[in-house]
PDB file of C-alpha atoms and ligand atoms in Angstrom:
ATOM      1  CA  MET A   7      -0.020  -0.001   0.007  1.00 96.00           C
ATOM      2  CA  ILE A   8       1.327   3.455  -0.964  1.00 98.00           C
ATOM      3  CA  ILE A   9       0.032   6.346   1.091  1.00 98.00           C
ATOM      4  CA  ALA A  10       0.616   9.880  -0.208  1.00 98.00           C
ATOM      5  CA  VAL A  11       0.261  12.729   2.303  1.00 98.00           C
ATOM      6  CA  ASP A  12       0.423  16.272   0.964  1.00 98.00           C
ATOM      7  CA  GLY A  13      -0.278  19.686   2.416  1.00 97.00           C
ATOM      8  CA  PRO A  14       1.182  23.060   3.322  1.00 96.00           C
ATOM      9  CA  ALA A  15       3.771  23.886   5.998  1.00 93.00           C
ATOM     10  CA  ALA A  16       2.664  23.100   9.589  1.00 94.00           C
ATOM     11  CA  SER A  17      -0.598  21.504   8.473  1.00 97.00           C
ATOM     12  CA  GLY A  18       0.191  18.382  10.513  1.00 96.00           C
ATOM     13  CA  LYS A  19       1.021  16.237   7.486  1.00 97.00           C
ATOM     14  CA  GLY A  20       4.374  15.108   8.900  1.00 97.00           C
ATOM     15  CA  THR A  21       2.876  13.985  12.216  1.00 97.00           C
ATOM     16  CA  ILE A  22       0.044  12.236  10.420  1.00 98.00           C
ATOM     17  CA  ALA A  23       2.387  10.552   7.919  1.00 98.00           C
ATOM     18  CA  ARG A  24       4.618   9.233  10.767  1.00 98.00           C
ATOM     19  CA  ALA A  25       1.592   7.959  12.690  1.00 98.00           C
ATOM     20  CA  LEU A  26       0.211   6.173   9.591  1.00 98.00           C
ATOM     21  CA  ALA A  27       3.616   4.605   8.944  1.00 98.00           C
ATOM     22  CA  ARG A  28       3.695   3.302  12.531  1.00 98.00           C
ATOM     23  CA  HIS A  29       0.092   2.077  12.381  1.00 98.00           C
ATOM     24  CA  TYR A  30       0.571   0.141   9.146  1.00 98.00           C
ATOM     25  CA  ALA A  31       4.243  -0.777   9.783  1.00 98.00           C
ATOM     26  CA  LEU A  32       5.312   0.950   6.559  1.00 98.00           C
ATOM     27  CA  PRO A  33       8.570   2.821   5.894  1.00 98.00           C
ATOM     28  CA  HIS A  34       8.141   6.634   5.833  1.00 98.00           C
ATOM     29  CA  LEU A  35       9.901   9.326   3.823  1.00 98.00           C
ATOM     30  CA  ASP A  36       9.619  13.001   4.741  1.00 98.00           C
ATOM     31  CA  THR A  37      10.376  14.412   1.268  1.00 98.00           C
ATOM     32  CA  GLY A  38      10.629  17.991   2.595  1.00 98.00           C
ATOM     33  CA  LEU A  39      13.880  16.917   4.262  1.00 98.00           C
ATOM     34  CA  LEU A  40      15.435  16.246   0.824  1.00 98.00           C
ATOM     35  CA  TYR A  41      14.731  19.803  -0.310  1.00 98.00           C
ATOM     36  CA  ARG A  42      15.875  21.142   3.063  1.00 98.00           C
ATOM     37  CA  ALA A  43      19.176  19.264   2.628  1.00 98.00           C
ATOM     38  CA  VAL A  44      19.664  20.739  -0.852  1.00 98.00           C
ATOM     39  CA  GLY A  45      19.140  24.274   0.497  1.00 98.00           C
ATOM     40  CA  GLN A  46      21.459  23.661   3.408  1.00 98.00           C
ATOM     41  CA  ALA A  47      24.192  22.126   1.240  1.00 98.00           C
ATOM     42  CA  LEU A  48      23.957  25.032  -1.177  1.00 98.00           C
ATOM     43  CA  LEU A  49      24.225  27.633   1.584  1.00 97.00           C
ATOM     44  CA  ALA A  50      27.126  25.750   3.165  1.00 96.00           C
ATOM     45  CA  ALA A  51      28.924  25.908  -0.172  1.00 96.00           C
ATOM     46  CA  GLY A  52      28.375  29.657  -0.261  1.00 97.00           C
ATOM     47  CA  GLY A  53      25.927  29.412  -3.149  1.00 97.00           C
ATOM     48  CA  ASP A  54      22.901  31.520  -4.072  1.00 98.00           C
ATOM     49  CA  LEU A  55      19.476  29.929  -3.599  1.00 98.00           C
ATOM     50  CA  ASP A  56      18.285  31.459  -6.900  1.00 98.00           C
ATOM     51  CA  ASP A  57      21.158  29.868  -8.848  1.00 98.00           C
ATOM     52  CA  GLU A  58      19.619  26.757 -10.447  1.00 98.00           C
ATOM     53  CA  ALA A  59      22.916  25.196 -11.546  1.00 98.00           C
ATOM     54  CA  ALA A  60      24.409  25.555  -8.058  1.00 98.00           C
ATOM     55  CA  ALA A  61      21.215  24.122  -6.557  1.00 98.00           C
ATOM     56  CA  LEU A  62      21.411  21.154  -8.910  1.00 98.00           C
ATOM     57  CA  ALA A  63      25.002  20.495  -7.782  1.00 98.00           C
ATOM     58  CA  ALA A  64      23.800  20.621  -4.154  1.00 98.00           C
ATOM     59  CA  CYS A  65      21.410  17.717  -4.886  1.00 98.00           C
ATOM     60  CA  ALA A  66      24.458  15.460  -4.530  1.00 97.00           C
ATOM     61  CA  PHE A  67      24.429  16.189  -0.752  1.00 98.00           C
ATOM     62  CA  ASP A  68      25.864  13.680   1.679  1.00 97.00           C
ATOM     63  CA  ASP A  69      22.992  11.593   3.195  1.00 97.00           C
ATOM     64  CA  ALA A  70      24.463  12.155   6.680  1.00 97.00           C
ATOM     65  CA  LEU A  71      23.098  15.715   6.320  1.00 97.00           C
ATOM     66  CA  LEU A  72      19.518  14.355   6.597  1.00 97.00           C
ATOM     67  CA  ALA A  73      20.083  13.735  10.317  1.00 96.00           C
ATOM     68  CA  ASP A  74      21.165  17.311  11.000  1.00 96.00           C
ATOM     69  CA  PRO A  75      18.681  18.945  13.454  1.00 94.00           C
ATOM     70  CA  ALA A  76      19.399  22.313  11.751  1.00 95.00           C
ATOM     71  CA  LEU A  77      17.321  21.068   8.804  1.00 97.00           C
ATOM     72  CA  ARG A  78      14.200  21.436  10.986  1.00 91.00           C
ATOM     73  CA  SER A  79      14.576  25.202  11.374  1.00 88.00           C
ATOM     74  CA  GLU A  80      12.336  27.798   9.725  1.00 86.00           C
ATOM     75  CA  ALA A  81      15.359  29.174   7.866  1.00 89.00           C
ATOM     76  CA  ALA A  82      16.018  25.722   6.343  1.00 95.00           C
ATOM     77  CA  GLY A  83      12.331  25.485   5.384  1.00 93.00           C
ATOM     78  CA  ALA A  84      12.439  28.821   3.614  1.00 92.00           C
ATOM     79  CA  ALA A  85      15.664  27.856   1.788  1.00 96.00           C
ATOM     80  CA  ALA A  86      14.062  24.539   0.779  1.00 97.00           C
ATOM     81  CA  SER A  87      11.048  26.372  -0.597  1.00 94.00           C
ATOM     82  CA  LYS A  88      13.351  28.437  -2.811  1.00 95.00           C
ATOM     83  CA  VAL A  89      15.504  25.622  -4.189  1.00 97.00           C
ATOM     84  CA  SER A  90      12.485  23.377  -4.659  1.00 97.00           C
ATOM     85  CA  ALA A  91      11.084  25.751  -7.263  1.00 96.00           C
ATOM     86  CA  HIS A  92      13.979  24.959  -9.639  1.00 97.00           C
ATOM     87  CA  PRO A  93      12.780  22.318 -12.165  1.00 97.00           C
ATOM     88  CA  LEU A  94      16.252  20.742 -12.348  1.00 98.00           C
ATOM     89  CA  VAL A  95      16.312  20.211  -8.588  1.00 98.00           C
ATOM     90  CA  ARG A  96      12.877  18.551  -8.638  1.00 97.00           C
ATOM     91  CA  ALA A  97      13.929  16.346 -11.562  1.00 98.00           C
ATOM     92  CA  ALA A  98      17.097  15.315  -9.710  1.00 98.00           C
ATOM     93  CA  LEU A  99      15.061  14.134  -6.693  1.00 98.00           C
ATOM     94  CA  VAL A 100      12.162  12.416  -8.408  1.00 98.00           C
ATOM     95  CA  GLN A 101      13.686   8.965  -8.886  1.00 98.00           C
ATOM     96  CA  ARG A 102      14.823   8.650  -5.287  1.00 98.00           C
ATOM     97  CA  GLN A 103      11.298   9.391  -4.082  1.00 98.00           C
ATOM     98  CA  ARG A 104       9.638   7.079  -6.642  1.00 98.00           C
ATOM     99  CA  ASP A 105      12.005   4.254  -5.690  1.00 98.00           C
ATOM    100  CA  PHE A 106      11.052   4.734  -2.034  1.00 98.00           C
ATOM    101  CA  ALA A 107       7.343   4.772  -2.881  1.00 98.00           C
ATOM    102  CA  ASN A 108       7.572   1.612  -5.006  1.00 98.00           C
ATOM    103  CA  GLN A 109       9.526  -0.583  -2.624  1.00 97.00           C
ATOM    104  CA  PRO A 110       7.909  -3.973  -1.991  1.00 96.00           C
ATOM    105  CA  GLY A 111       5.301  -3.744   0.734  1.00 95.00           C
ATOM    106  CA  GLY A 112       4.571  -0.072   0.175  1.00 98.00           C
ATOM    107  CA  ALA A 113       5.452   3.176   1.919  1.00 98.00           C
ATOM    108  CA  VAL A 114       4.152   6.440   3.300  1.00 98.00           C
ATOM    109  CA  LEU A 115       5.551   9.661   1.796  1.00 98.00           C
ATOM    110  CA  ASP A 116       4.704  13.193   2.791  1.00 98.00           C
ATOM    111  CA  GLY A 117       5.368  16.403   0.858  1.00 98.00           C
ATOM    112  CA  ARG A 118       3.714  18.734  -1.631  1.00 97.00           C
ATOM    113  CA  ASP A 119       3.530  16.727  -4.883  1.00 97.00           C
ATOM    114  CA  ILE A 120       3.380  13.101  -3.772  1.00 98.00           C
ATOM    115  CA  GLY A 121      -0.172  12.448  -4.932  1.00 98.00           C
ATOM    116  CA  THR A 122       0.182  14.491  -8.093  1.00 97.00           C
ATOM    117  CA  VAL A 123       3.743  13.775  -9.375  1.00 97.00           C
ATOM    118  CA  ILE A 124       5.749  11.289  -7.292  1.00 98.00           C
ATOM    119  CA  ALA A 125       3.093   8.606  -6.764  1.00 98.00           C
ATOM    120  CA  PRO A 126       0.022   9.467  -8.881  1.00 98.00           C
ATOM    121  CA  ASP A 127      -1.132   5.840  -8.510  1.00 98.00           C
ATOM    122  CA  ALA A 128      -0.915   5.840  -4.712  1.00 98.00           C
ATOM    123  CA  ASP A 129      -3.597   3.663  -3.060  1.00 98.00           C
ATOM    124  CA  VAL A 130      -4.570   6.476  -0.677  1.00 98.00           C
ATOM    125  CA  LYS A 131      -3.975  10.204  -1.022  1.00 98.00           C
ATOM    126  CA  LEU A 132      -4.541  12.552   1.851  1.00 98.00           C
ATOM    127  CA  PHE A 133      -4.462  16.294   1.512  1.00 98.00           C
ATOM    128  CA  VAL A 134      -3.912  17.741   4.989  1.00 98.00           C
ATOM    129  CA  LYS A 135      -4.727  21.383   5.544  1.00 98.00           C
ATOM    130  CA  ALA A 136      -5.404  23.965   8.238  1.00 98.00           C
ATOM    131  CA  THR A 137      -5.928  27.719   8.217  1.00 98.00           C
ATOM    132  CA  PRO A 138      -2.775  29.876   8.036  1.00 97.00           C
ATOM    133  CA  THR A 139      -3.577  31.308  11.512  1.00 98.00           C
ATOM    134  CA  VAL A 140      -3.853  27.861  13.074  1.00 98.00           C
ATOM    135  CA  ARG A 141      -0.636  26.731  11.419  1.00 98.00           C
ATOM    136  CA  ALA A 142       1.230  29.875  12.530  1.00 97.00           C
ATOM    137  CA  ARG A 143      -0.065  29.365  16.098  1.00 97.00           C
ATOM    138  CA  ARG A 144       1.263  25.810  16.114  1.00 95.00           C
ATOM    139  CA  ARG A 145       4.653  26.882  14.773  1.00 95.00           C
ATOM    140  CA  HIS A 146       4.779  29.756  17.259  1.00 96.00           C
ATOM    141  CA  THR A 147       4.079  27.436  20.219  1.00 96.00           C
ATOM    142  CA  GLU A 148       6.611  24.898  18.990  1.00 92.00           C
ATOM    143  CA  MET A 149       9.296  27.533  18.372  1.00 92.00           C
ATOM    144  CA  SER A 150       8.700  29.374  21.660  1.00 95.00           C
ATOM    145  CA  ARG A 151       9.136  26.105  23.501  1.00 95.00           C
ATOM    146  CA  ALA A 152      12.425  25.626  21.706  1.00 91.00           C
ATOM    147  CA  GLY A 153      13.567  29.075  22.914  1.00 93.00           C
ATOM    148  CA  SER A 154      12.819  31.157  19.830  1.00 92.00           C
ATOM    149  CA  THR A 155      11.595  34.738  20.252  1.00 94.00           C
ATOM    150  CA  MET A 156      10.215  35.090  16.720  1.00 94.00           C
ATOM    151  CA  SER A 157       6.825  36.872  16.817  1.00 97.00           C
ATOM    152  CA  PHE A 158       3.527  35.261  15.832  1.00 98.00           C
ATOM    153  CA  ASP A 159       3.033  37.903  13.108  1.00 98.00           C
ATOM    154  CA  ARG A 160       6.413  37.185  11.579  1.00 96.00           C
ATOM    155  CA  ILE A 161       5.733  33.427  11.563  1.00 96.00           C
ATOM    156  CA  LEU A 162       2.293  34.001   9.973  1.00 97.00           C
ATOM    157  CA  ALA A 163       3.848  36.189   7.278  1.00 97.00           C
ATOM    158  CA  ASP A 164       6.512  33.529   6.602  1.00 94.00           C
ATOM    159  CA  ILE A 165       3.853  30.781   6.293  1.00 95.00           C
ATOM    160  CA  ARG A 166       1.805  32.876   3.872  1.00 96.00           C
ATOM    161  CA  GLU A 167       4.936  33.592   1.823  1.00 95.00           C
ATOM    162  CA  ARG A 168       5.907  29.879   1.725  1.00 93.00           C
ATOM    163  CA  ASP A 169       2.310  28.896   0.728  1.00 95.00           C
ATOM    164  CA  ARG A 170       2.374  31.419  -2.054  1.00 96.00           C
ATOM    165  CA  ARG A 171       5.748  30.234  -3.395  1.00 94.00           C
ATOM    166  CA  ASP A 172       4.815  26.523  -3.137  1.00 95.00           C
ATOM    167  CA  MET A 173       1.433  27.033  -4.879  1.00 95.00           C
ATOM    168  CA  MET A 174       2.531  29.465  -7.582  1.00 95.00           C
ATOM    169  CA  ARG A 175       5.656  27.702  -8.863  1.00 95.00           C
ATOM    170  CA  ALA A 176       5.444  26.333 -12.414  1.00 94.00           C
ATOM    171  CA  THR A 177       6.825  22.840 -11.655  1.00 94.00           C
ATOM    172  CA  ALA A 178       4.919  20.453  -9.353  1.00 94.00           C
ATOM    173  CA  PRO A 179       3.177  23.142  -7.326  1.00 95.00           C
ATOM    174  CA  LEU A 180       1.372  22.364  -4.070  1.00 95.00           C
ATOM    175  CA  ARG A 181      -2.033  21.221  -5.241  1.00 95.00           C
ATOM    176  CA  GLN A 182      -4.695  18.848  -4.035  1.00 96.00           C
ATOM    177  CA  ALA A 183      -4.860  15.750  -6.312  1.00 96.00           C
ATOM    178  CA  ASP A 184      -8.325  15.246  -7.826  1.00 97.00           C
ATOM    179  CA  ASP A 185      -8.682  11.920  -6.020  1.00 97.00           C
ATOM    180  CA  ALA A 186      -7.253  13.104  -2.663  1.00 98.00           C
ATOM    181  CA  LEU A 187      -9.245  12.897   0.577  1.00 98.00           C
ATOM    182  CA  VAL A 188      -9.134  16.185   2.464  1.00 98.00           C
ATOM    183  CA  LEU A 189      -8.287  16.260   6.149  1.00 98.00           C
ATOM    184  CA  ASP A 190      -8.714  19.689   7.726  1.00 98.00           C
ATOM    185  CA  THR A 191      -6.841  19.679  11.066  1.00 98.00           C
ATOM    186  CA  SER A 192      -7.724  23.282  12.020  1.00 98.00           C
ATOM    187  CA  PHE A 193     -10.010  22.188  14.866  1.00 97.00           C
ATOM    188  CA  LEU A 194      -8.501  18.791  15.654  1.00 97.00           C
ATOM    189  CA  ASP A 195      -5.847  17.958  18.244  1.00 96.00           C
ATOM    190  CA  VAL A 196      -3.038  15.587  17.284  1.00 96.00           C
ATOM    191  CA  ASN A 197      -4.797  12.415  18.433  1.00 98.00           C
ATOM    192  CA  ALA A 198      -8.095  13.301  16.750  1.00 98.00           C
ATOM    193  CA  ALA A 199      -6.252  14.123  13.494  1.00 98.00           C
ATOM    194  CA  ILE A 200      -4.437  10.757  13.570  1.00 98.00           C
ATOM    195  CA  HIS A 201      -7.653   8.840  14.232  1.00 98.00           C
ATOM    196  CA  ARG A 202      -9.363  10.653  11.384  1.00 98.00           C
ATOM    197  CA  ALA A 203      -6.473   9.881   9.049  1.00 98.00           C
ATOM    198  CA  ILE A 204      -6.542   6.154   9.890  1.00 98.00           C
ATOM    199  CA  ASP A 205     -10.312   6.222   9.365  1.00 98.00           C
ATOM    200  CA  LEU A 206      -9.923   7.762   5.906  1.00 98.00           C
ATOM    201  CA  VAL A 207      -7.241   5.228   4.926  1.00 98.00           C
ATOM    202  CA  GLU A 208      -9.432   2.343   6.081  1.00 98.00           C
ATOM    203  CA  ARG A 209     -12.346   3.578   4.056  1.00 95.00           C
ATOM    204  CA  LYS A 210     -10.294   4.012   0.904  1.00 91.00           C
ATOM    205  CA  ARG A 211      -7.973   1.008   0.763  1.00 86.00           C
TER     206      ARG A 211
HETATM  207  O1  C5P B   9       7.495  19.851   4.282  1.00 53.57           O
HETATM  208  P1  C5P B   9       8.590  20.826   4.580  1.00 53.57           P
HETATM  209  O2  C5P B   9       8.106  22.056   5.256  1.00 53.57           O
HETATM  210  O3  C5P B   9       9.724  20.211   5.280  1.00 53.57           O
HETATM  211  O4  C5P B   9       9.130  21.253   3.143  1.00 53.57           O
HETATM  212  C1  C5P B   9      10.049  22.307   2.972  1.00 53.57           C
HETATM  213  C2  C5P B   9       9.908  22.897   1.606  1.00 53.57           C
HETATM  214  O5  C5P B   9      10.298  21.949   0.597  1.00 53.57           O
HETATM  215  C3  C5P B   9       8.458  23.248   1.218  1.00 53.57           C
HETATM  216  O6  C5P B   9       8.107  24.583   1.571  1.00 53.57           O
HETATM  217  C4  C5P B   9       8.433  23.040  -0.283  1.00 53.57           C
HETATM  218  O7  C5P B   9       8.796  24.191  -0.960  1.00 53.57           O
HETATM  219  C5  C5P B   9       9.489  21.998  -0.511  1.00 53.57           C
HETATM  220  N1  C5P B   9       8.929  20.681  -0.804  1.00 53.57           N
HETATM  221  C6  C5P B   9       8.487  20.442  -2.111  1.00 53.57           C
HETATM  222  N2  C5P B   9       8.040  19.222  -2.452  1.00 53.57           N
HETATM  223  C7  C5P B   9       7.930  18.239  -1.565  1.00 53.57           C
HETATM  224  C8  C5P B   9       8.334  18.467  -0.207  1.00 53.57           C
HETATM  225  C9  C5P B   9       8.802  19.735   0.130  1.00 53.57           C
HETATM  226  O8  C5P B   9       8.571  21.330  -2.946  1.00 53.57           O
HETATM  227  N3  C5P B   9       7.493  17.041  -1.930  1.00 53.57           N
END
């Protein structure tokens, strides 16, 4: 069984994908991490995020980078959003993601274009969403706990900017697949969202 989980930043898609992977004992790939690693590798090499050739070279990042906690930062997310708009970067990472999706036994992948581009034949496609305000509040709580002093307004502005960039790009934009099931987590806590996700998968598979 292949489960595709797509949605915008801080929608809860990562948490839901991990929970589904645990529930069905499937391997899980957080595809955002790949783009975050490209952005990080590029910045470490002193490159410019808008330079497509340099971003393509950064796709050959060392896999050890995927375990770097710095990849989880907002700055890494913003850098990922920029490099992920380059068609050559997306093309360079497609096969790796498809191979993961098509391994025997299935897999859970979360990202922006899993149901539309990476695994259009996925058995179940979830599109996880929540209002920008709710997502910013979650990020703000999470970041404050981690010691950040970034304001709620700044986080909300960043989320809106990232949504805009991810939805407006020409190649593989963030878009709900026609056959995706929508899960709005705006008014659900983590446990309720996970239960709802399992429910949707059970109904569809
Ligand atoms: O999901 P996450 O916030 O870690 O993703 C970081 C950025 O990587 C996103 O804002 C998006 O621009 C990009 N991304 C993408 N396609 C994916 C996963 C992530 O373009 N499948």
